[in-house]
PDB file of C-alpha atoms in Angstrom:
ATOM      1  CA  MET A   1       0.048  -0.165  -0.006  1.00  0.00           C
ATOM      2  CA  ARG A   2       1.356   3.407  -0.978  1.00  0.00           C
ATOM      3  CA  LEU A   3       0.886   6.391   1.302  1.00  0.00           C
ATOM      4  CA  THR A   4       1.454  10.151   0.385  1.00  0.00           C
ATOM      5  CA  CYS A   5       1.969  12.902   2.471  1.00  0.00           C
ATOM      6  CA  PRO A   6      -0.138  15.532   1.869  1.00  0.00           C
ATOM      7  CA  ASN A   7       2.050  17.673   3.033  1.00  0.00           C
ATOM      8  CA  CYS A   8       5.676  17.194   1.178  1.00  0.00           C
ATOM      9  CA  SER A   9       4.515  14.631  -1.214  1.00  0.00           C
ATOM     10  CA  ALA A  10       6.864  12.289  -0.195  1.00  0.00           C
ATOM     11  CA  LYS A  11       6.196   8.756  -1.049  1.00  0.00           C
ATOM     12  CA  TYR A  12       5.593   5.816   1.381  1.00  0.00           C
ATOM     13  CA  GLU A  13       5.629   1.604   0.860  1.00  0.00           C
ATOM     14  CA  VAL A  14       3.504   0.236   3.490  1.00  0.00           C
ATOM     15  CA  ASP A  15       2.116  -3.063   4.287  1.00  0.00           C
ATOM     16  CA  GLU A  16      -2.328  -3.049   3.861  1.00  0.00           C
ATOM     17  CA  ALA A  17      -2.544  -4.752   7.648  1.00  0.00           C
ATOM     18  CA  MET A  18      -0.792  -2.229   9.298  1.00  0.00           C
ATOM     19  CA  VAL A  19      -3.877   0.412   8.148  1.00  0.00           C
ATOM     20  CA  PRO A  20      -7.150  -1.604   9.052  1.00  0.00           C
ATOM     21  CA  PRO A  21     -10.266  -0.830   7.162  1.00  0.00           C
ATOM     22  CA  GLY A  22     -11.500   1.225   9.426  1.00  0.00           C
ATOM     23  CA  GLY A  23      -8.552   3.713   8.256  1.00  0.00           C
ATOM     24  CA  ARG A  24      -5.754   5.274  11.177  1.00  0.00           C
ATOM     25  CA  ASP A  25      -3.646   8.506  11.821  1.00  0.00           C
ATOM     26  CA  VAL A  26       0.515   8.863  10.401  1.00  0.00           C
ATOM     27  CA  GLN A  27       2.443  10.939  10.093  1.00  0.00           C
ATOM     28  CA  CYS A  28       5.156  12.154   7.849  1.00  0.00           C
ATOM     29  CA  SER A  29       8.892  11.577   9.010  1.00  0.00           C
ATOM     30  CA  ASN A  30      10.037  14.103   6.885  1.00  0.00           C
ATOM     31  CA  CYS A  31       7.851  17.074   7.094  1.00  0.00           C
ATOM     32  CA  SER A  32       5.704  15.586  10.669  1.00  0.00           C
ATOM     33  CA  GLN A  33       2.846  16.306   9.100  1.00  0.00           C
ATOM     34  CA  THR A  34      -0.496  13.766  10.375  1.00  0.00           C
ATOM     35  CA  TRP A  35      -3.612  12.803   8.371  1.00  0.00           C
ATOM     36  CA  PHE A  36      -5.908  10.403   8.478  1.00  0.00           C
ATOM     37  CA  GLN A  37      -5.448   7.644   5.976  1.00  0.00           C
ATOM     38  CA  PRO A  38      -8.077   6.225   5.057  1.00  0.00           C
ATOM     39  CA  GLY A  39      -8.013   1.433   4.864  1.00  0.00           C
ATOM     40  CA  PRO A  40      -8.066  -0.002   1.422  1.00  0.00           C
ATOM     41  CA  ARG A  41     -11.329  -0.199  -0.711  1.00  0.00           C
ATOM     42  CA  ARG A  42     -12.350  -3.804  -1.838  1.00  0.00           C
ATOM     43  CA  VAL A  43     -13.442  -3.493  -5.402  1.00  0.00           C
ATOM     44  CA  GLU A  44     -16.733  -5.247  -4.997  1.00  0.00           C
ATOM     45  CA  PRO A  45     -18.986  -6.349  -8.589  1.00  0.00           C
ATOM     46  CA  PRO A  46     -21.249  -3.896  -9.509  1.00  0.00           C
ATOM     47  CA  ALA A  47     -24.921  -5.376  -8.229  1.00  0.00           C
ATOM     48  CA  PRO A  48     -27.275  -6.103 -11.078  1.00  0.00           C
ATOM     49  CA  GLU A  49     -29.377  -3.304 -12.067  1.00  0.00           C
ATOM     50  CA  PRO A  50     -33.026  -4.280 -11.060  1.00  0.00           C
ATOM     51  CA  ALA A  51     -35.003  -4.168 -13.606  1.00  0.00           C
ATOM     52  CA  PRO A  52     -36.879  -0.503 -13.982  1.00  0.00           C
ATOM     53  CA  GLU A  53     -40.504  -0.673 -13.138  1.00  0.00           C
ATOM     54  CA  PRO A  54     -43.298   1.092 -14.243  1.00  0.00           C
ATOM     55  CA  ALA A  55     -43.886   4.411 -13.420  1.00  0.00           C
ATOM     56  CA  ALA A  56     -46.712   5.427 -11.429  1.00  0.00           C
ATOM     57  CA  PRO A  57     -49.003   8.327 -12.086  1.00  0.00           C
ATOM     58  CA  GLU A  58     -48.319  10.902 -10.376  1.00  0.00           C
ATOM     59  CA  ARG A  59     -50.787  12.509  -7.752  1.00  0.00           C
ATOM     60  CA  GLU A  60     -50.690  15.982  -5.615  1.00  0.00           C
ATOM     61  CA  PRO A  61     -49.216  16.048  -2.204  1.00  0.00           C
ATOM     62  CA  ARG A  62     -52.148  16.570  -0.126  1.00  0.00           C
ATOM     63  CA  LEU A  63     -51.357  19.196   2.562  1.00  0.00           C
ATOM     64  CA  SER A  64     -51.519  16.753   5.829  1.00  0.00           C
ATOM     65  CA  GLU A  65     -48.866  15.081   4.325  1.00  0.00           C
ATOM     66  CA  VAL A  66     -46.792  17.974   3.693  1.00  0.00           C
ATOM     67  CA  ALA A  67     -46.844  19.405   7.274  1.00  0.00           C
ATOM     68  CA  VAL A  68     -46.490  16.652   8.478  1.00  0.00           C
ATOM     69  CA  GLU A  69     -43.125  15.206   6.354  1.00  0.00           C
ATOM     70  CA  GLY A  70     -41.756  18.924   6.657  1.00  0.00           C
ATOM     71  CA  PRO A  71     -41.108  19.238  10.641  1.00  0.00           C
ATOM     72  CA  SER A  72     -39.808  15.603  10.592  1.00  0.00           C
ATOM     73  CA  GLY A  73     -36.520  16.190   7.914  1.00  0.00           C
ATOM     74  CA  ALA A  74     -35.413  18.352  10.180  1.00  0.00           C
ATOM     75  CA  PRO A  75     -33.928  16.512  13.596  1.00  0.00           C
ATOM     76  CA  GLY A  76     -32.742  13.700  10.902  1.00  0.00           C
ATOM     77  CA  ALA A  77     -30.148  16.543   9.349  1.00  0.00           C
ATOM     78  CA  GLU A  78     -29.235  17.891  12.463  1.00  0.00           C
ATOM     79  CA  ALA A  79     -28.440  13.672  13.637  1.00  0.00           C
ATOM     80  CA  ASN A  80     -26.160  14.187  10.858  1.00  0.00           C
ATOM     81  CA  ALA A  81     -24.346  17.261  10.981  1.00  0.00           C
ATOM     82  CA  GLU A  82     -23.649  16.039  14.731  1.00  0.00           C
ATOM     83  CA  ALA A  83     -22.739  13.125  14.660  1.00  0.00           C
ATOM     84  CA  PRO A  84     -19.627  12.013  16.280  1.00  0.00           C
ATOM     85  CA  ARG A  85     -15.806  12.011  14.659  1.00  0.00           C
ATOM     86  CA  PRO A  86     -13.924   8.939  14.675  1.00  0.00           C
ATOM     87  CA  THR A  87     -10.832   9.143  17.247  1.00  0.00           C
ATOM     88  CA  ARG A  88      -7.333   9.290  15.899  1.00  0.00           C
ATOM     89  CA  ARG A  89      -5.742   6.330  17.185  1.00  0.00           C
ATOM     90  CA  GLN A  90      -2.196   6.203  18.133  1.00  0.00           C
ATOM     91  CA  ILE A  91       0.572   5.891  15.695  1.00  0.00           C
ATOM     92  CA  ASP A  92       2.134   2.368  16.165  1.00  0.00           C
ATOM     93  CA  PRO A  93       5.774   3.069  16.951  1.00  0.00           C
ATOM     94  CA  GLY A  94       7.510   0.263  14.313  1.00  0.00           C
ATOM     95  CA  VAL A  95       5.013   2.051  11.479  1.00  0.00           C
ATOM     96  CA  THR A  96       6.821   5.308  12.244  1.00  0.00           C
ATOM     97  CA  ASP A  97      10.412   3.988  12.067  1.00  0.00           C
ATOM     98  CA  ILE A  98       9.493   2.458   9.008  1.00  0.00           C
ATOM     99  CA  LEU A  99       8.154   5.636   7.964  1.00  0.00           C
ATOM    100  CA  ARG A 100      11.442   7.428   8.869  1.00  0.00           C
ATOM    101  CA  GLU A 101      13.792   5.472   7.679  1.00  0.00           C
ATOM    102  CA  GLU A 102      11.426   5.652   3.961  1.00  0.00           C
ATOM    103  CA  ALA A 103      11.773   9.664   4.582  1.00  0.00           C
ATOM    104  CA  GLU A 104      15.453   9.385   4.899  1.00  0.00           C
ATOM    105  CA  ARG A 105      15.760   6.797   2.146  1.00  0.00           C
ATOM    106  CA  GLU A 106      13.955   8.994  -0.424  1.00  0.00           C
ATOM    107  CA  ALA A 107      15.610  12.538   0.655  1.00  0.00           C
ATOM    108  CA  ARG A 108      19.603  10.599   0.383  1.00  0.00           C
ATOM    109  CA  LEU A 109      17.701   9.610  -3.349  1.00  0.00           C
ATOM    110  CA  ARG A 110      16.754  13.475  -4.379  1.00  0.00           C
ATOM    111  CA  ARG A 111      20.310  14.631  -2.877  1.00  0.00           C
ATOM    112  CA  GLY A 112      22.704  12.053  -4.483  1.00  0.00           C
ATOM    113  CA  ASP A 113      24.394  11.139  -1.508  1.00  0.00           C
ATOM    114  CA  PRO A 114      25.745   6.976  -1.529  1.00  0.00           C
ATOM    115  CA  PRO A 115      23.769   4.947   1.640  1.00  0.00           C
ATOM    116  CA  PRO A 116      25.919   4.679   4.788  1.00  0.00           C
ATOM    117  CA  GLU A 117      28.027   1.418   4.713  1.00  0.00           C
ATOM    118  CA  PRO A 118      27.383  -1.118   7.600  1.00  0.00           C
ATOM    119  CA  ALA A 119      29.563  -0.741  10.132  1.00  0.00           C
ATOM    120  CA  PRO A 120      32.757  -3.516  10.060  1.00  0.00           C
ATOM    121  CA  GLN A 121      32.028  -6.355  12.440  1.00  0.00           C
ATOM    122  CA  GLN A 122      35.023  -7.898  13.578  1.00  0.00           C
ATOM    123  CA  GLU A 123      35.091 -12.264  13.825  1.00  0.00           C
ATOM    124  CA  GLU A 124      36.218 -13.000  17.344  1.00  0.00           C
ATOM    125  CA  MET A 125      39.013 -15.376  17.773  1.00  0.00           C
ATOM    126  CA  PRO A 126      38.394 -18.749  19.401  1.00  0.00           C
ATOM    127  CA  LEU A 127      40.701 -19.505  21.988  1.00  0.00           C
ATOM    128  CA  ALA A 128      43.039 -21.895  21.802  1.00  0.00           C
ATOM    129  CA  SER A 129      43.944 -23.805  24.932  1.00  0.00           C
ATOM    130  CA  LYS A 130      46.734 -25.252  25.450  1.00  0.00           C
ATOM    131  CA  PRO A 131      46.630 -28.472  26.686  1.00  0.00           C
ATOM    132  CA  ARG A 132      47.937 -29.841  29.124  1.00  0.00           C
ATOM    133  CA  PRO A 133      50.905 -32.607  29.090  1.00  0.00           C
ATOM    134  CA  THR A 134      49.908 -36.089  29.967  1.00  0.00           C
ATOM    135  CA  ARG A 135      52.184 -38.060  32.830  1.00  0.00           C
ATOM    136  CA  GLU A 136      53.330 -39.913  29.619  1.00  0.00           C
ATOM    137  CA  GLU A 137      54.921 -37.052  28.117  1.00  0.00           C
ATOM    138  CA  ARG A 138      56.413 -35.195  31.517  1.00  0.00           C
ATOM    139  CA  LEU A 139      58.129 -38.867  31.242  1.00  0.00           C
ATOM    140  CA  ALA A 140      59.667 -38.925  28.649  1.00  0.00           C
ATOM    141  CA  GLU A 141      60.097 -34.539  28.390  1.00  0.00           C
ATOM    142  CA  LEU A 142      62.322 -35.805  31.813  1.00  0.00           C
ATOM    143  CA  GLU A 143      64.530 -38.711  30.151  1.00  0.00           C
ATOM    144  CA  GLY A 144      65.188 -36.523  27.721  1.00  0.00           C
ATOM    145  CA  ALA A 145      66.308 -33.696  30.258  1.00  0.00           C
ATOM    146  CA  GLU A 146      68.018 -36.412  31.514  1.00  0.00           C
ATOM    147  CA  ASP A 147      70.169 -38.125  28.518  1.00  0.00           C
ATOM    148  CA  ALA A 148      70.732 -34.005  28.023  1.00  0.00           C
ATOM    149  CA  PHE A 149      72.819 -33.808  30.611  1.00  0.00           C
ATOM    150  CA  ASP A 150      75.787 -34.864  30.524  1.00  0.00           C
ATOM    151  CA  THR A 151      76.747 -37.325  33.685  1.00  0.00           C
ATOM    152  CA  GLU A 152      80.841 -36.704  33.503  1.00  0.00           C
ATOM    153  CA  GLN A 153      80.744 -33.170  33.712  1.00  0.00           C
ATOM    154  CA  ILE A 154      77.469 -33.226  36.837  1.00  0.00           C
ATOM    155  CA  SER A 155      79.904 -35.432  38.355  1.00  0.00           C
ATOM    156  CA  ALA A 156      82.847 -32.888  38.121  1.00  0.00           C
ATOM    157  CA  ALA A 157      80.822 -30.134  38.643  1.00  0.00           C
ATOM    158  CA  VAL A 158      80.081 -31.793  41.904  1.00  0.00           C
ATOM    159  CA  ALA A 159      83.503 -32.493  42.960  1.00  0.00           C
ATOM    160  CA  SER A 160      84.840 -28.960  42.231  1.00  0.00           C
ATOM    161  CA  ALA A 161      82.294 -27.658  44.031  1.00  0.00           C
ATOM    162  CA  ALA A 162      83.083 -29.970  47.360  1.00  0.00           C
ATOM    163  CA  ALA A 163      86.976 -29.579  46.741  1.00  0.00           C
ATOM    164  CA  ALA A 164      85.740 -25.865  47.055  1.00  0.00           C
ATOM    165  CA  SER A 165      83.314 -25.776  50.051  1.00  0.00           C
ATOM    166  CA  ARG A 166      86.229 -27.786  51.756  1.00  0.00           C
ATOM    167  CA  ARG A 167      88.472 -25.438  50.516  1.00  0.00           C
ATOM    168  CA  GLU A 168      86.145 -22.452  52.539  1.00  0.00           C
ATOM    169  CA  GLN A 169      85.589 -24.599  55.698  1.00  0.00           C
ATOM    170  CA  PHE A 170      89.243 -25.366  56.437  1.00  0.00           C
ATOM    171  CA  PRO A 171      92.218 -22.655  56.142  1.00  0.00           C
ATOM    172  CA  ASP A 172      94.856 -22.954  53.477  1.00  0.00           C
ATOM    173  CA  ILE A 173      97.936 -25.279  55.315  1.00  0.00           C
ATOM    174  CA  GLU A 174     100.614 -23.900  52.832  1.00  0.00           C
ATOM    175  CA  GLU A 175      98.870 -19.932  53.749  1.00  0.00           C
ATOM    176  CA  ILE A 176      99.224 -20.770  57.477  1.00  0.00           C
ATOM    177  CA  ASN A 177     102.935 -21.437  57.034  1.00  0.00           C
ATOM    178  CA  SER A 178     103.468 -18.811  55.263  1.00  0.00           C
ATOM    179  CA  THR A 179     102.562 -16.467  57.441  1.00  0.00           C
ATOM    180  CA  LEU A 180     104.079 -18.573  61.024  1.00  0.00           C
ATOM    181  CA  ARG A 181     107.849 -18.020  60.880  1.00  0.00           C
ATOM    182  CA  ALA A 182     110.337 -18.887  63.496  1.00  0.00           C
ATOM    183  CA  THR A 183     110.520 -16.101  66.317  1.00  0.00           C
ATOM    184  CA  GLY A 184     113.983 -15.718  65.351  1.00  0.00           C
ATOM    185  CA  ASP A 185     113.536 -14.583  62.510  1.00  0.00           C
ATOM    186  CA  ARG A 186     111.481 -12.064  63.694  1.00  0.00           C
ATOM    187  CA  HIS A 187     112.454  -8.639  63.826  1.00  0.00           C
ATOM    188  CA  GLU A 188     112.266  -7.126  67.346  1.00  0.00           C
ATOM    189  CA  ASP A 189     109.826  -4.269  66.568  1.00  0.00           C
ATOM    190  CA  GLU A 190     107.514  -6.440  64.876  1.00  0.00           C
ATOM    191  CA  ALA A 191     107.221  -9.028  67.144  1.00  0.00           C
ATOM    192  CA  SER A 192     104.310  -8.066  69.271  1.00  0.00           C
ATOM    193  CA  ALA A 193     102.640  -6.628  66.087  1.00  0.00           C
ATOM    194  CA  THR A 194     102.873  -9.835  64.415  1.00  0.00           C
ATOM    195  CA  ASP A 195     100.854 -11.860  66.837  1.00  0.00           C
ATOM    196  CA  VAL A 196      97.938  -9.628  67.033  1.00  0.00           C
ATOM    197  CA  ASP A 197      97.822  -9.425  63.011  1.00  0.00           C
ATOM    198  CA  THR A 198      97.719 -13.941  63.084  1.00  0.00           C
ATOM    199  CA  VAL A 199      94.427 -14.024  65.355  1.00  0.00           C
ATOM    200  CA  GLY A 200      92.496 -11.015  63.905  1.00  0.00           C
ATOM    201  CA  ALA A 201      94.031 -12.787  60.848  1.00  0.00           C
ATOM    202  CA  ALA A 202      92.227 -16.050  61.588  1.00  0.00           C
ATOM    203  CA  GLY A 203      89.248 -14.771  63.355  1.00  0.00           C
ATOM    204  CA  ARG A 204      88.713 -12.562  59.702  1.00  0.00           C
ATOM    205  CA  ARG A 205      89.084 -15.755  58.066  1.00  0.00           C
ATOM    206  CA  ARG A 206      86.990 -17.967  60.502  1.00  0.00           C
ATOM    207  CA  GLY A 207      83.971 -15.252  60.164  1.00  0.00           C
ATOM    208  CA  SER A 208      84.367 -15.550  56.242  1.00  0.00           C
ATOM    209  CA  VAL A 209      83.754 -18.960  56.435  1.00  0.00           C
ATOM    210  CA  ARG A 210      80.694 -19.136  59.542  1.00  0.00           C
ATOM    211  CA  ARG A 211      79.498 -16.320  56.034  1.00  0.00           C
ATOM    212  CA  GLY A 212      79.970 -18.477  53.977  1.00  0.00           C
ATOM    213  CA  PHE A 213      78.215 -21.375  55.536  1.00  0.00           C
ATOM    214  CA  PHE A 214      75.369 -19.521  56.378  1.00  0.00           C
ATOM    215  CA  MET A 215      74.338 -18.258  52.836  1.00  0.00           C
ATOM    216  CA  MET A 216      75.088 -22.011  51.492  1.00  0.00           C
ATOM    217  CA  ILE A 217      72.110 -22.816  53.920  1.00  0.00           C
ATOM    218  CA  ILE A 218      70.112 -20.242  53.449  1.00  0.00           C
ATOM    219  CA  LEU A 219      70.650 -20.488  49.702  1.00  0.00           C
ATOM    220  CA  ALA A 220      69.732 -24.265  49.963  1.00  0.00           C
ATOM    221  CA  ALA A 221      66.900 -23.266  52.207  1.00  0.00           C
ATOM    222  CA  VAL A 222      65.408 -20.653  49.613  1.00  0.00           C
ATOM    223  CA  LEU A 223      66.403 -23.272  46.485  1.00  0.00           C
ATOM    224  CA  VAL A 224      63.637 -26.254  48.124  1.00  0.00           C
ATOM    225  CA  GLY A 225      61.210 -24.012  49.118  1.00  0.00           C
ATOM    226  CA  ILE A 226      60.763 -23.365  45.607  1.00  0.00           C
ATOM    227  CA  TYR A 227      60.777 -26.356  44.711  1.00  0.00           C
ATOM    228  CA  SER A 228      58.427 -27.761  47.114  1.00  0.00           C
ATOM    229  CA  TYR A 229      55.536 -24.952  46.715  1.00  0.00           C
ATOM    230  CA  ALA A 230      56.321 -24.483  42.605  1.00  0.00           C
ATOM    231  CA  GLY A 231      52.457 -24.683  42.032  1.00  0.00           C
ATOM    232  CA  GLN A 232      51.680 -22.288  44.738  1.00  0.00           C
ATOM    233  CA  ILE A 233      54.218 -19.185  43.298  1.00  0.00           C
ATOM    234  CA  SER A 234      53.228 -20.139  39.324  1.00  0.00           C
ATOM    235  CA  GLU A 235      49.734 -19.503  39.997  1.00  0.00           C
ATOM    236  CA  ALA A 236      50.437 -16.322  42.370  1.00  0.00           C
ATOM    237  CA  VAL A 237      53.121 -14.743  39.527  1.00  0.00           C
ATOM    238  CA  PRO A 238      51.946 -16.600  36.234  1.00  0.00           C
ATOM    239  CA  GLN A 239      55.008 -14.278  34.489  1.00  0.00           C
ATOM    240  CA  ALA A 240      57.325 -16.573  36.693  1.00  0.00           C
ATOM    241  CA  GLY A 241      55.644 -20.292  34.930  1.00  0.00           C
ATOM    242  CA  PRO A 242      57.711 -21.192  32.279  1.00  0.00           C
ATOM    243  CA  ALA A 243      61.175 -20.467  34.488  1.00  0.00           C
ATOM    244  CA  LEU A 244      59.849 -22.521  37.343  1.00  0.00           C
ATOM    245  CA  GLU A 245      59.080 -25.529  34.827  1.00  0.00           C
ATOM    246  CA  SER A 246      62.372 -25.398  34.010  1.00  0.00           C
ATOM    247  CA  TYR A 247      63.502 -25.462  37.316  1.00  0.00           C
ATOM    248  CA  LEU A 248      61.463 -28.339  38.051  1.00  0.00           C
ATOM    249  CA  ASP A 249      63.067 -30.282  35.279  1.00  0.00           C
ATOM    250  CA  THR A 250      66.036 -29.380  36.220  1.00  0.00           C
ATOM    251  CA  VAL A 251      65.950 -30.699  40.111  1.00  0.00           C
ATOM    252  CA  ASN A 252      63.717 -33.633  38.261  1.00  0.00           C
ATOM    253  CA  ALA A 253      66.803 -34.770  36.136  1.00  0.00           C
ATOM    254  CA  ALA A 254      69.286 -34.465  38.702  1.00  0.00           C
ATOM    255  CA  ARG A 255      67.463 -36.207  41.913  1.00  0.00           C
ATOM    256  CA  PHE A 256      66.557 -39.551  38.564  1.00  0.00           C
ATOM    257  CA  TRP A 257      70.216 -39.396  38.321  1.00  0.00           C
ATOM    258  CA  LEU A 258      71.305 -38.967  42.015  1.00  0.00           C
ATOM    259  CA  ASP A 259      69.274 -42.063  42.863  1.00  0.00           C
ATOM    260  CA  ASP A 260      70.557 -43.783  39.932  1.00  0.00           C
ATOM    261  CA  MET A 261      74.059 -43.830  40.442  1.00  0.00           C
ATOM    262  CA  ALA A 262      73.198 -44.586  44.198  1.00  0.00           C
ATOM    263  CA  ARG A 263      70.944 -47.277  43.231  1.00  0.00           C
ATOM    264  CA  SER A 264      74.602 -48.298  40.667  1.00  0.00           C
ATOM    265  CA  LEU A 265      76.703 -47.636  43.616  1.00  0.00           C
ATOM    266  CA  ALA A 266      74.923 -50.377  45.785  1.00  0.00           C
ATOM    267  CA  SER A 267      74.352 -53.248  43.056  1.00  0.00           C
ATOM    268  CA  GLY A 268      78.206 -52.715  42.990  1.00  0.00           C
ATOM    269  CA  SER A 269      78.856 -52.743  46.961  1.00  0.00           C
ATOM    270  CA  GLU A 270      75.996 -55.978  47.020  1.00  0.00           C
ATOM    271  CA  GLY A 271      78.489 -57.645  44.183  1.00  0.00           C
TER     272      GLY A 271
END
């Protein structure tokens, strides 16, 4: 059904179901003009014309009939004049939106403006969840990490670390021998000062050994704590997850190597 605004001649195409047969009020979205739009007219086939009746002879009306028919016609005319007009119905918001869109489209076509481009839609990227490694995969990684370590290099590193710790715990004999000199070879002016310096150096050396021992204990406690609470640390600090996994793999590989060495030594002693 086509609607035409009587004010600005804007035309709209709407569904016939939106306008009831009794008509309704519509509003132009271009100039806001409101008018009453009658319902769609149904074309009915014309009724067959009745056969003409023979004309009756005319007779003159009597005075009494004219007097009776005269006053009765006036109330009928007044009733027709005072008949109530149909009330205006509110326009459906859906019809108003359609009319407004049609008016905007026709206005753009008149101005020659291109239709607005739809906003680009960004496709959502699916979040790929990283599968958790199975127990077999973890064991395979640990075996690969154990194979990557050279047992000879580890043994040499452990031996050098043990020798260094022993040297730090006990004073060097050659250094003590070089500092100790015979009383007869000392100069008289250095006799009193040498004994004091020797005692002070020994005290400082013992203090350094004690500090190194405590530092090793603290470092070992920190490493054991990180290994024991790796899961809680990874949850609290997700950025440290890769480093903790590498540290756990290294410690597990060292544990497996020590276990193998202990078993080989036990089997050798039993044999």
